PDB file of C-alpha atoms and ligand atoms in Angstrom:
ATOM      1  CA  MET A   1     -11.942 -14.260 -17.190  1.00  0.00           C
ATOM      2  CA  LYS A   2     -13.425 -11.224 -19.144  1.00  0.00           C
ATOM      3  CA  ASN A   3     -17.282 -10.724 -19.232  1.00  0.00           C
ATOM      4  CA  PHE A   4     -18.028 -13.147 -16.454  1.00  0.00           C
ATOM      5  CA  PHE A   5     -21.114 -11.246 -15.677  1.00  0.00           C
ATOM      6  CA  LYS A   6     -22.675  -9.133 -18.318  1.00  0.00           C
ATOM      7  CA  ILE A   7     -25.653  -7.087 -18.475  1.00  0.00           C
ATOM      8  CA  GLU A   8     -26.699  -6.156 -22.191  1.00  0.00           C
ATOM      9  CA  ASN A   9     -29.215  -3.572 -23.268  1.00  0.00           C
ATOM     10  CA  PHE A  10     -31.150  -4.343 -20.207  1.00  0.00           C
ATOM     11  CA  SER A  11     -34.374  -2.946 -19.167  1.00  0.00           C
ATOM     12  CA  CYS A  12     -36.960  -3.633 -16.578  1.00  0.00           C
ATOM     13  CA  GLY A  13     -39.195  -1.444 -14.183  1.00  0.00           C
ATOM     14  CA  TYR A  14     -42.594  -1.131 -12.343  1.00  0.00           C
ATOM     15  CA  ARG A  15     -45.919  -1.003 -13.711  1.00  0.00           C
ATOM     16  CA  THR A  16     -46.375   2.316 -12.028  1.00  0.00           C
ATOM     17  CA  GLY A  17     -43.723   3.954 -14.056  1.00  0.00           C
ATOM     18  CA  PHE A  18     -39.979   3.899 -13.077  1.00  0.00           C
ATOM     19  CA  LYS A  19     -37.873   1.880 -15.425  1.00  0.00           C
ATOM     20  CA  ILE A  20     -34.281   1.269 -16.037  1.00  0.00           C
ATOM     21  CA  GLU A  21     -33.189   1.328 -19.564  1.00  0.00           C
ATOM     22  CA  ASN A  22     -30.255   0.602 -21.783  1.00  0.00           C
ATOM     23  CA  VAL A  23     -27.938  -0.870 -18.858  1.00  0.00           C
ATOM     24  CA  ASN A  24     -24.895  -2.095 -20.281  1.00  0.00           C
ATOM     25  CA  PHE A  25     -21.817  -3.355 -18.364  1.00  0.00           C
ATOM     26  CA  SER A  26     -19.663  -6.284 -17.697  1.00  0.00           C
ATOM     27  CA  ILE A  27     -17.397  -7.499 -15.153  1.00  0.00           C
ATOM     28  CA  HIS A  28     -14.480  -9.795 -14.988  1.00  0.00           C
ATOM     29  CA  LYS A  29     -14.278 -12.845 -12.776  1.00  0.00           C
ATOM     30  CA  GLY A  30     -12.607 -12.021  -9.493  1.00  0.00           C
ATOM     31  CA  SER A  31     -13.376  -8.272  -9.602  1.00  0.00           C
ATOM     32  CA  PHE A  32     -15.016  -6.265  -6.700  1.00  0.00           C
ATOM     33  CA  ALA A  33     -17.201  -4.065  -8.747  1.00  0.00           C
ATOM     34  CA  GLY A  34     -19.448  -1.036  -7.110  1.00  0.00           C
ATOM     35  CA  ILE A  35     -22.503   0.384  -8.355  1.00  0.00           C
ATOM     36  CA  ILE A  36     -22.962   4.135  -7.211  1.00  0.00           C
ATOM     37  CA  GLY A  37     -25.429   6.851  -8.092  1.00  0.00           C
ATOM     38  CA  PRO A  38     -28.059   9.008  -6.313  1.00  0.00           C
ATOM     39  CA  ASN A  39     -31.124   7.761  -4.443  1.00  0.00           C
ATOM     40  CA  GLY A  40     -33.627   6.682  -6.909  1.00  0.00           C
ATOM     41  CA  SER A  41     -31.409   6.420  -9.813  1.00  0.00           C
ATOM     42  CA  GLY A  42     -32.306   2.687 -10.303  1.00  0.00           C
ATOM     43  CA  LYS A  43     -29.720   0.629  -8.454  1.00  0.00           C
ATOM     44  CA  SER A  44     -31.817  -1.504  -6.367  1.00  0.00           C
ATOM     45  CA  THR A  45     -34.206  -1.865  -9.472  1.00  0.00           C
ATOM     46  CA  LEU A  46     -31.323  -3.223 -11.543  1.00  0.00           C
ATOM     47  CA  PHE A  47     -30.913  -5.897  -8.650  1.00  0.00           C
ATOM     48  CA  LYS A  48     -34.431  -6.761  -8.878  1.00  0.00           C
ATOM     49  CA  GLY A  49     -33.784  -7.393 -12.397  1.00  0.00           C
ATOM     50  CA  VAL A  50     -30.988  -9.607 -11.941  1.00  0.00           C
ATOM     51  CA  THR A  51     -33.053 -11.627  -9.254  1.00  0.00           C
ATOM     52  CA  GLN A  52     -35.928 -11.709 -11.626  1.00  0.00           C
ATOM     53  CA  GLU A  53     -38.204 -10.217  -9.075  1.00  0.00           C
ATOM     54  CA  LEU A  54     -38.811  -7.807 -12.053  1.00  0.00           C
ATOM     55  CA  LYS A  55     -39.193  -9.250 -15.530  1.00  0.00           C
ATOM     56  CA  ALA A  56     -36.823  -8.042 -18.097  1.00  0.00           C
ATOM     57  CA  HIS A  57     -38.586  -5.863 -20.666  1.00  0.00           C
ATOM     58  CA  LYS A  58     -35.415  -5.924 -22.972  1.00  0.00           C
ATOM     59  CA  GLY A  59     -32.045  -7.232 -23.061  1.00  0.00           C
ATOM     60  CA  SER A  60     -30.406 -10.006 -21.198  1.00  0.00           C
ATOM     61  CA  ILE A  61     -28.023 -10.968 -18.111  1.00  0.00           C
ATOM     62  CA  LEU A  62     -25.342 -13.608 -18.634  1.00  0.00           C
ATOM     63  CA  LEU A  63     -23.187 -15.283 -16.142  1.00  0.00           C
ATOM     64  CA  ASN A  64     -20.335 -17.254 -17.734  1.00  0.00           C
ATOM     65  CA  ASN A  65     -22.301 -16.830 -21.107  1.00  0.00           C
ATOM     66  CA  ILE A  66     -25.164 -18.375 -19.876  1.00  0.00           C
ATOM     67  CA  ASN A  67     -28.460 -16.424 -19.758  1.00  0.00           C
ATOM     68  CA  ILE A  68     -29.613 -16.447 -16.274  1.00  0.00           C
ATOM     69  CA  SER A  69     -33.248 -16.406 -17.446  1.00  0.00           C
ATOM     70  CA  ASN A  70     -32.416 -20.052 -18.525  1.00  0.00           C
ATOM     71  CA  MET A  71     -31.253 -21.039 -15.071  1.00  0.00           C
ATOM     72  CA  SER A  72     -33.568 -22.934 -12.752  1.00  0.00           C
ATOM     73  CA  TYR A  73     -34.123 -21.404  -9.283  1.00  0.00           C
ATOM     74  CA  LYS A  74     -31.712 -23.629  -7.441  1.00  0.00           C
ATOM     75  CA  GLU A  75     -29.019 -23.422 -10.086  1.00  0.00           C
ATOM     76  CA  LYS A  76     -29.394 -19.597 -10.137  1.00  0.00           C
ATOM     77  CA  ALA A  77     -29.251 -19.499  -6.148  1.00  0.00           C
ATOM     78  CA  ARG A  78     -26.147 -21.937  -6.368  1.00  0.00           C
ATOM     79  CA  ASN A  79     -24.345 -19.225  -8.589  1.00  0.00           C
ATOM     80  CA  ILE A  80     -25.637 -15.781  -7.508  1.00  0.00           C
ATOM     81  CA  ALA A  81     -26.287 -14.893  -3.961  1.00  0.00           C
ATOM     82  CA  ILE A  82     -27.665 -11.627  -2.850  1.00  0.00           C
ATOM     83  CA  VAL A  83     -27.930  -9.446   0.299  1.00  0.00           C
ATOM     84  CA  THR A  84     -30.881  -7.153   0.000  1.00  0.00           C
ATOM     85  CA  GLN A  85     -31.263  -3.756   1.977  1.00  0.00           C
ATOM     86  CA  LYS A  86     -34.384  -5.289   3.756  1.00  0.00           C
ATOM     87  CA  ILE A  87     -34.139  -8.473   5.516  1.00  0.00           C
ATOM     88  CA  ASN A  88     -37.354 -10.417   6.210  1.00  0.00           C
ATOM     89  CA  ALA A  89     -36.694 -10.858   9.692  1.00  0.00           C
ATOM     90  CA  GLU A  90     -38.960 -13.762  10.768  1.00  0.00           C
ATOM     91  CA  ALA A  91     -39.255 -15.261  14.103  1.00  0.00           C
ATOM     92  CA  ILE A  92     -36.367 -17.654  13.374  1.00  0.00           C
ATOM     93  CA  THR A  93     -32.966 -17.924  14.932  1.00  0.00           C
ATOM     94  CA  ALA A  94     -29.849 -16.407  13.179  1.00  0.00           C
ATOM     95  CA  TYR A  95     -28.595 -19.911  12.959  1.00  0.00           C
ATOM     96  CA  GLU A  96     -31.582 -21.295  11.233  1.00  0.00           C
ATOM     97  CA  TYR A  97     -31.687 -18.310   8.727  1.00  0.00           C
ATOM     98  CA  VAL A  98     -28.227 -18.799   7.844  1.00  0.00           C
ATOM     99  CA  LEU A  99     -28.649 -22.395   7.352  1.00  0.00           C
ATOM    100  CA  MET A 100     -31.349 -21.560   4.829  1.00  0.00           C
ATOM    101  CA  GLY A 101     -28.633 -20.406   2.373  1.00  0.00           C
ATOM    102  CA  ARG A 102     -27.807 -24.205   1.978  1.00  0.00           C
ATOM    103  CA  ILE A 103     -31.341 -24.981   0.492  1.00  0.00           C
ATOM    104  CA  PRO A 104     -30.319 -24.557  -3.037  1.00  0.00           C
ATOM    105  CA  HIS A 105     -27.535 -27.300  -2.574  1.00  0.00           C
ATOM    106  CA  LYS A 106     -29.757 -30.021  -1.336  1.00  0.00           C
ATOM    107  CA  LYS A 107     -30.532 -33.112  -3.291  1.00  0.00           C
ATOM    108  CA  HIS A 108     -33.927 -34.047  -4.247  1.00  0.00           C
ATOM    109  CA  LEU A 109     -35.906 -35.491  -1.163  1.00  0.00           C
ATOM    110  CA  ASN A 110     -33.123 -34.894   1.164  1.00  0.00           C
ATOM    111  CA  PHE A 111     -34.741 -32.813   3.716  1.00  0.00           C
ATOM    112  CA  PHE A 112     -32.082 -32.580   6.426  1.00  0.00           C
ATOM    113  CA  GLU A 113     -28.951 -30.680   6.436  1.00  0.00           C
ATOM    114  CA  SER A 114     -25.817 -32.673   6.426  1.00  0.00           C
ATOM    115  CA  LYS A 115     -22.845 -32.329   8.616  1.00  0.00           C
ATOM    116  CA  TYR A 116     -21.185 -30.245   5.699  1.00  0.00           C
ATOM    117  CA  ASP A 117     -23.905 -27.794   5.691  1.00  0.00           C
ATOM    118  CA  HIS A 118     -23.722 -27.303   9.448  1.00  0.00           C
ATOM    119  CA  ALA A 119     -20.072 -26.866   9.176  1.00  0.00           C
ATOM    120  CA  ILE A 120     -20.268 -24.349   6.205  1.00  0.00           C
ATOM    121  CA  ALA A 121     -22.968 -22.366   8.255  1.00  0.00           C
ATOM    122  CA  GLN A 122     -20.755 -22.256  11.140  1.00  0.00           C
ATOM    123  CA  LYS A 123     -17.650 -21.298   9.144  1.00  0.00           C
ATOM    124  CA  TYR A 124     -19.410 -18.160   7.682  1.00  0.00           C
ATOM    125  CA  MET A 125     -20.900 -16.928  10.846  1.00  0.00           C
ATOM    126  CA  GLU A 126     -17.592 -17.217  12.687  1.00  0.00           C
ATOM    127  CA  MET A 127     -15.977 -15.306   9.709  1.00  0.00           C
ATOM    128  CA  THR A 128     -18.817 -12.731   9.916  1.00  0.00           C
ATOM    129  CA  ASP A 129     -18.491 -12.435  13.600  1.00  0.00           C
ATOM    130  CA  THR A 130     -22.281 -13.688  14.126  1.00  0.00           C
ATOM    131  CA  TRP A 131     -21.744 -17.104  15.516  1.00  0.00           C
ATOM    132  CA  ARG A 132     -22.028 -15.546  19.153  1.00  0.00           C
ATOM    133  CA  MET A 133     -25.581 -14.692  18.215  1.00  0.00           C
ATOM    134  CA  ARG A 134     -26.744 -17.813  16.620  1.00  0.00           C
ATOM    135  CA  ASN A 135     -29.447 -18.597  19.182  1.00  0.00           C
ATOM    136  CA  LYS A 136     -30.944 -15.135  18.951  1.00  0.00           C
ATOM    137  CA  TYR A 137     -34.101 -14.581  16.824  1.00  0.00           C
ATOM    138  CA  MET A 138     -33.540 -12.447  13.685  1.00  0.00           C
ATOM    139  CA  ASN A 139     -36.270  -9.790  14.937  1.00  0.00           C
ATOM    140  CA  GLU A 140     -34.111  -9.337  18.094  1.00  0.00           C
ATOM    141  CA  LEU A 141     -31.098  -8.377  16.167  1.00  0.00           C
ATOM    142  CA  SER A 142     -30.225  -4.741  15.272  1.00  0.00           C
ATOM    143  CA  GLY A 143     -30.086  -3.655  11.485  1.00  0.00           C
ATOM    144  CA  GLY A 144     -26.387  -3.976  11.468  1.00  0.00           C
ATOM    145  CA  GLU A 145     -26.381  -7.348  12.910  1.00  0.00           C
ATOM    146  CA  GLN A 146     -28.947  -8.540  10.520  1.00  0.00           C
ATOM    147  CA  GLN A 147     -26.728  -7.268   7.738  1.00  0.00           C
ATOM    148  CA  LEU A 148     -23.990  -9.226   9.065  1.00  0.00           C
ATOM    149  CA  VAL A 149     -25.986 -12.503   9.391  1.00  0.00           C
ATOM    150  CA  SER A 150     -27.661 -12.103   6.055  1.00  0.00           C
ATOM    151  CA  ILE A 151     -23.929 -11.808   4.509  1.00  0.00           C
ATOM    152  CA  ALA A 152     -23.307 -15.111   6.179  1.00  0.00           C
ATOM    153  CA  ARG A 153     -26.272 -16.752   4.837  1.00  0.00           C
ATOM    154  CA  ALA A 154     -25.235 -15.327   1.170  1.00  0.00           C
ATOM    155  CA  LEU A 155     -22.041 -17.050   1.716  1.00  0.00           C
ATOM    156  CA  THR A 156     -23.019 -20.343   2.762  1.00  0.00           C
ATOM    157  CA  GLN A 157     -24.636 -20.523  -0.805  1.00  0.00           C
ATOM    158  CA  GLU A 158     -21.020 -20.736  -1.926  1.00  0.00           C
ATOM    159  CA  PRO A 159     -22.013 -18.420  -4.994  1.00  0.00           C
ATOM    160  CA  GLN A 160     -19.580 -17.221  -7.588  1.00  0.00           C
ATOM    161  CA  LEU A 161     -21.286 -14.100  -7.824  1.00  0.00           C
ATOM    162  CA  LEU A 162     -22.170 -12.053  -4.471  1.00  0.00           C
ATOM    163  CA  LEU A 163     -24.591  -9.184  -4.969  1.00  0.00           C
ATOM    164  CA  LEU A 164     -24.858  -6.493  -2.097  1.00  0.00           C
ATOM    165  CA  ASP A 165     -27.456  -3.755  -1.821  1.00  0.00           C
ATOM    166  CA  GLU A 166     -25.930  -1.231   0.482  1.00  0.00           C
ATOM    167  CA  PRO A 167     -24.384  -3.863   2.968  1.00  0.00           C
ATOM    168  CA  THR A 168     -23.120  -0.993   5.150  1.00  0.00           C
ATOM    169  CA  SER A 169     -25.929   1.323   5.368  1.00  0.00           C
ATOM    170  CA  TYR A 170     -26.991   0.581   8.925  1.00  0.00           C
ATOM    171  CA  LEU A 171     -23.281   0.115  10.454  1.00  0.00           C
ATOM    172  CA  ASP A 172     -21.060   2.399  12.398  1.00  0.00           C
ATOM    173  CA  ILE A 173     -17.723   3.143  10.668  1.00  0.00           C
ATOM    174  CA  THR A 174     -16.191   0.341  12.633  1.00  0.00           C
ATOM    175  CA  HIS A 175     -18.387  -2.171  11.284  1.00  0.00           C
ATOM    176  CA  GLN A 176     -18.550  -0.586   7.761  1.00  0.00           C
ATOM    177  CA  VAL A 177     -14.687  -1.027   7.380  1.00  0.00           C
ATOM    178  CA  GLN A 178     -14.925  -4.654   9.221  1.00  0.00           C
ATOM    179  CA  VAL A 179     -17.553  -5.769   6.619  1.00  0.00           C
ATOM    180  CA  LEU A 180     -15.770  -4.292   3.808  1.00  0.00           C
ATOM    181  CA  ASN A 181     -12.602  -5.592   4.889  1.00  0.00           C
ATOM    182  CA  LEU A 182     -14.415  -9.064   5.045  1.00  0.00           C
ATOM    183  CA  ILE A 183     -15.810  -8.863   1.567  1.00  0.00           C
ATOM    184  CA  GLN A 184     -12.467  -7.876   0.123  1.00  0.00           C
ATOM    185  CA  LYS A 185     -10.877 -10.910   1.902  1.00  0.00           C
ATOM    186  CA  LEU A 186     -13.339 -13.200   0.422  1.00  0.00           C
ATOM    187  CA  ASN A 187     -12.740 -11.538  -2.885  1.00  0.00           C
ATOM    188  CA  ASP A 188      -8.844 -11.899  -2.682  1.00  0.00           C
ATOM    189  CA  GLU A 189      -8.950 -15.246  -1.003  1.00  0.00           C
ATOM    190  CA  LEU A 190     -11.831 -17.294  -2.614  1.00  0.00           C
ATOM    191  CA  GLY A 191     -11.794 -15.336  -5.951  1.00  0.00           C
ATOM    192  CA  LEU A 192     -15.541 -14.523  -5.155  1.00  0.00           C
ATOM    193  CA  THR A 193     -16.721 -11.880  -7.783  1.00  0.00           C
ATOM    194  CA  VAL A 194     -18.636  -9.019  -5.872  1.00  0.00           C
ATOM    195  CA  LEU A 195     -21.233  -6.571  -7.344  1.00  0.00           C
ATOM    196  CA  MET A 196     -22.089  -4.064  -4.635  1.00  0.00           C
ATOM    197  CA  ILE A 197     -24.453  -1.027  -4.321  1.00  0.00           C
ATOM    198  CA  ILE A 198     -22.797   1.430  -2.284  1.00  0.00           C
ATOM    199  CA  HIS A 199     -23.779   4.963  -1.780  1.00  0.00           C
ATOM    200  CA  ASP A 200     -20.863   6.170   0.080  1.00  0.00           C
ATOM    201  CA  LEU A 201     -18.426   7.231  -2.707  1.00  0.00           C
ATOM    202  CA  ASN A 202     -15.193   7.286  -0.479  1.00  0.00           C
ATOM    203  CA  LEU A 203     -15.740   3.677   0.521  1.00  0.00           C
ATOM    204  CA  ALA A 204     -16.615   2.760  -3.332  1.00  0.00           C
ATOM    205  CA  SER A 205     -13.403   4.537  -4.307  1.00  0.00           C
ATOM    206  CA  GLU A 206     -11.387   2.843  -1.770  1.00  0.00           C
ATOM    207  CA  TYR A 207     -12.919  -0.701  -1.947  1.00  0.00           C
ATOM    208  CA  CYS A 208     -13.878  -1.220  -5.603  1.00  0.00           C
ATOM    209  CA  ASP A 209     -11.561  -1.833  -8.680  1.00  0.00           C
ATOM    210  CA  TYR A 210     -14.371  -1.041 -11.058  1.00  0.00           C
ATOM    211  CA  LEU A 211     -17.277   1.370 -10.689  1.00  0.00           C
ATOM    212  CA  ILE A 212     -20.578   1.625 -12.491  1.00  0.00           C
ATOM    213  CA  MET A 213     -22.295   5.026 -11.871  1.00  0.00           C
ATOM    214  CA  MET A 214     -26.012   5.242 -12.390  1.00  0.00           C
ATOM    215  CA  LYS A 215     -28.160   8.165 -13.184  1.00  0.00           C
ATOM    216  CA  ASN A 216     -31.842   8.463 -14.019  1.00  0.00           C
ATOM    217  CA  GLY A 217     -32.339   4.557 -14.779  1.00  0.00           C
ATOM    218  CA  THR A 218     -29.226   4.151 -16.780  1.00  0.00           C
ATOM    219  CA  GLN A 219     -25.451   3.921 -16.258  1.00  0.00           C
ATOM    220  CA  TYR A 220     -24.013   7.226 -16.776  1.00  0.00           C
ATOM    221  CA  THR A 221     -20.367   6.257 -16.946  1.00  0.00           C
ATOM    222  CA  GLN A 222     -17.966   3.288 -15.753  1.00  0.00           C
ATOM    223  CA  GLY A 223     -14.435   2.642 -15.100  1.00  0.00           C
ATOM    224  CA  THR A 224     -12.063   2.514 -12.406  1.00  0.00           C
ATOM    225  CA  PRO A 225     -12.184   4.748  -9.370  1.00  0.00           C
ATOM    226  CA  ASN A 226      -9.469   7.027 -10.721  1.00  0.00           C
ATOM    227  CA  GLU A 227     -11.554   7.259 -13.958  1.00  0.00           C
ATOM    228  CA  ILE A 228     -14.815   7.876 -12.485  1.00  0.00           C
ATOM    229  CA  VAL A 229     -14.488   9.522  -9.097  1.00  0.00           C
ATOM    230  CA  ASN A 230     -13.744  13.140 -10.118  1.00  0.00           C
ATOM    231  CA  TYR A 231     -15.490  16.363  -9.541  1.00  0.00           C
ATOM    232  CA  GLU A 232     -17.047  16.522 -13.320  1.00  0.00           C
ATOM    233  CA  ASN A 233     -18.969  13.154 -13.088  1.00  0.00           C
ATOM    234  CA  ILE A 234     -20.087  13.669  -9.443  1.00  0.00           C
ATOM    235  CA  GLU A 235     -21.470  17.256 -10.218  1.00  0.00           C
ATOM    236  CA  ALA A 236     -23.114  15.811 -13.230  1.00  0.00           C
ATOM    237  CA  VAL A 237     -24.834  12.911 -11.591  1.00  0.00           C
ATOM    238  CA  TYR A 238     -25.467  14.146  -7.966  1.00  0.00           C
ATOM    239  CA  ASP A 239     -25.965  17.952  -8.704  1.00  0.00           C
ATOM    240  CA  THR A 240     -23.530  18.811  -5.954  1.00  0.00           C
ATOM    241  CA  VAL A 241     -20.473  20.633  -5.731  1.00  0.00           C
ATOM    242  CA  VAL A 242     -17.370  18.488  -4.410  1.00  0.00           C
ATOM    243  CA  ILE A 243     -13.701  18.672  -4.554  1.00  0.00           C
ATOM    244  CA  THR A 244     -11.810  15.528  -5.141  1.00  0.00           C
ATOM    245  CA  LYS A 245      -8.196  14.636  -3.820  1.00  0.00           C
ATOM    246  CA  THR A 246      -6.249  11.727  -3.613  1.00  0.00           C
ATOM    247  CA  ASN A 247      -5.794   9.563  -0.534  1.00  0.00           C
ATOM    248  CA  PRO A 248      -2.158   9.671   0.329  1.00  0.00           C
ATOM    249  CA  LEU A 249      -2.079   5.952   1.413  1.00  0.00           C
ATOM    250  CA  SER A 250      -3.988   4.117  -1.166  1.00  0.00           C
ATOM    251  CA  ASN A 251      -3.948   6.673  -4.015  1.00  0.00           C
ATOM    252  CA  ASN A 252      -7.640   6.233  -4.600  1.00  0.00           C
ATOM    253  CA  PRO A 253      -9.782   9.491  -5.050  1.00  0.00           C
ATOM    254  CA  VAL A 254     -11.434  11.090  -2.022  1.00  0.00           C
ATOM    255  CA  VAL A 255     -14.471  13.337  -2.325  1.00  0.00           C
ATOM    256  CA  PHE A 256     -14.898  16.444  -0.134  1.00  0.00           C
ATOM    257  CA  LEU A 257     -18.377  17.896   0.222  1.00  0.00           C
ATOM    258  CA  VAL A 258     -18.141  21.800   0.647  1.00  0.00           C
ATOM    259  CA  SER A 259     -21.230  23.763   2.506  1.00  0.00           C
ATOM    260  CA  GLN A 260     -22.975  26.511   0.901  1.00  0.00           C
ATOM    261  CA  LYS A 261     -21.534  28.919   3.364  1.00  0.00           C
ATOM    262  CA  THR A 262     -17.855  28.000   2.538  1.00  0.00           C
ATOM    263  CA  LEU A 263     -18.954  28.408  -1.148  1.00  0.00           C
ATOM    264  CA  ASP A 264     -20.507  31.816  -0.625  1.00  0.00           C
ATOM    265  CA  SER A 265     -17.542  32.992   1.414  1.00  0.00           C
ATOM    266  CA  LEU A 266     -15.387  32.475  -1.728  1.00  0.00           C
ATOM    267  CA  LYS A 267     -17.318  34.607  -3.845  1.00  0.00           C
TER     268      LYS A 267
HETATM  269  P1  ADP B   1     -31.793   3.322  -5.788  1.00  0.00           P
HETATM  270  O1  ADP B   1     -31.599   2.047  -5.107  1.00  0.00           O
HETATM  271  O2  ADP B   1     -30.943   3.855  -6.955  1.00  0.00           O
HETATM  272  O3  ADP B   1     -32.070   4.488  -4.665  1.00  0.00           O
HETATM  273  P2  ADP B   1     -34.403   2.423  -6.633  1.00  0.00           P
HETATM  274  O4  ADP B   1     -34.162   1.370  -7.765  1.00  0.00           O
HETATM  275  O5  ADP B   1     -34.743   1.645  -5.413  1.00  0.00           O
HETATM  276  O6  ADP B   1     -33.296   3.366  -6.487  1.00  0.00           O
HETATM  277  O7  ADP B   1     -35.585   3.175  -7.055  1.00  0.00           O
HETATM  278  C1  ADP B   1     -35.864   3.913  -8.399  1.00  0.00           C
HETATM  279  C2  ADP B   1     -37.196   4.364  -8.617  1.00  0.00           C
HETATM  280  O8  ADP B   1     -38.094   3.318  -8.498  1.00  0.00           O
HETATM  281  C3  ADP B   1     -37.740   5.357  -7.451  1.00  0.00           C
HETATM  282  O9  ADP B   1     -38.177   6.588  -7.883  1.00  0.00           O
HETATM  283  C4  ADP B   1     -38.642   4.537  -6.572  1.00  0.00           C
HETATM  284  O10 ADP B   1     -39.753   5.325  -6.093  1.00  0.00           O
HETATM  285  C5  ADP B   1     -39.422   3.615  -7.640  1.00  0.00           C
HETATM  286  N1  ADP B   1     -39.591   2.371  -6.961  1.00  0.00           N
HETATM  287  C6  ADP B   1     -38.892   1.480  -6.362  1.00  0.00           C
HETATM  288  N2  ADP B   1     -39.643   0.477  -5.680  1.00  0.00           N
HETATM  289  C7  ADP B   1     -40.889   0.498  -6.478  1.00  0.00           C
HETATM  290  C8  ADP B   1     -41.953  -0.145  -6.451  1.00  0.00           C
HETATM  291  N3  ADP B   1     -42.010  -1.422  -5.788  1.00  0.00           N
HETATM  292  N4  ADP B   1     -43.054   0.051  -7.362  1.00  0.00           N
HETATM  293  C9  ADP B   1     -42.882   1.426  -7.842  1.00  0.00           C
HETATM  294  N5  ADP B   1     -41.805   2.183  -7.906  1.00  0.00           N
HETATM  295  C10 ADP B   1     -40.817   1.536  -7.502  1.00  0.00           C
HETATM  296 MG1   MG B   2     -31.488   1.162  -3.486  1.00  0.00          MG
END
């Protein structure tokens, strides 16, 4: 479906100054979309607008043509799950943390988790390779382990749309690729629509089918990795000299950074 998730003329921000403005994009059902852009360009702020942690100043956010501001908290959480950069690592076990993802699915006055809730929690903990840490307290886990557990929790919400804010930022390359392969598999096999903030341009280019590039609080450009990841756009947005080539196996663009010394030696 076209326009499955649509952000129209959206603006939100902080009382102290920064705001995002005129944000416009839409993604198809089943896509794996990425948001790229330099630090401070407003990527996480946009997600706070989607979760309504920040109030919209203007514009709207539509999921399946329904304005999310008209959805109840539970309805929203059944449709959209978010994995944020900072995890509130309370003194609860990883298993309890993941099981909390089922809260939006609970019926009124039904305080206990069902067998199904437990089965779902186990399934996604196994899938994210976190089942073995189920009895550890969240604050005993490393940043990378917490990221994996919080992905498991988001999946137990069984959302239609999964938002991820830099899910690989604490991970080494083995775990980066493992997590992105997992998200790709969920996208392929469950048809889960993914919108992920990712600052690594090469990973964005390799995994995402659509990219939104942010600059100074608005989208600078958007399109497929082949349309977006080129030296003109990157130099304009990041103010950094780069070379781009094509990955010989996947045919996706790859970005190379060049040191000042190398640039000087070419003069
Ligand atoms: P990104 O995720 O693209 O790196 P953010 O959306 O987190 O950027 O931040 C954009 C701008 O908003 C930054 O200049 C940042 O300092 C500011 N900002 C972020 N969080 C807050 C906050 N809670 N209060 C005020 N300003 C904030
Ligand atoms: Mg951010």
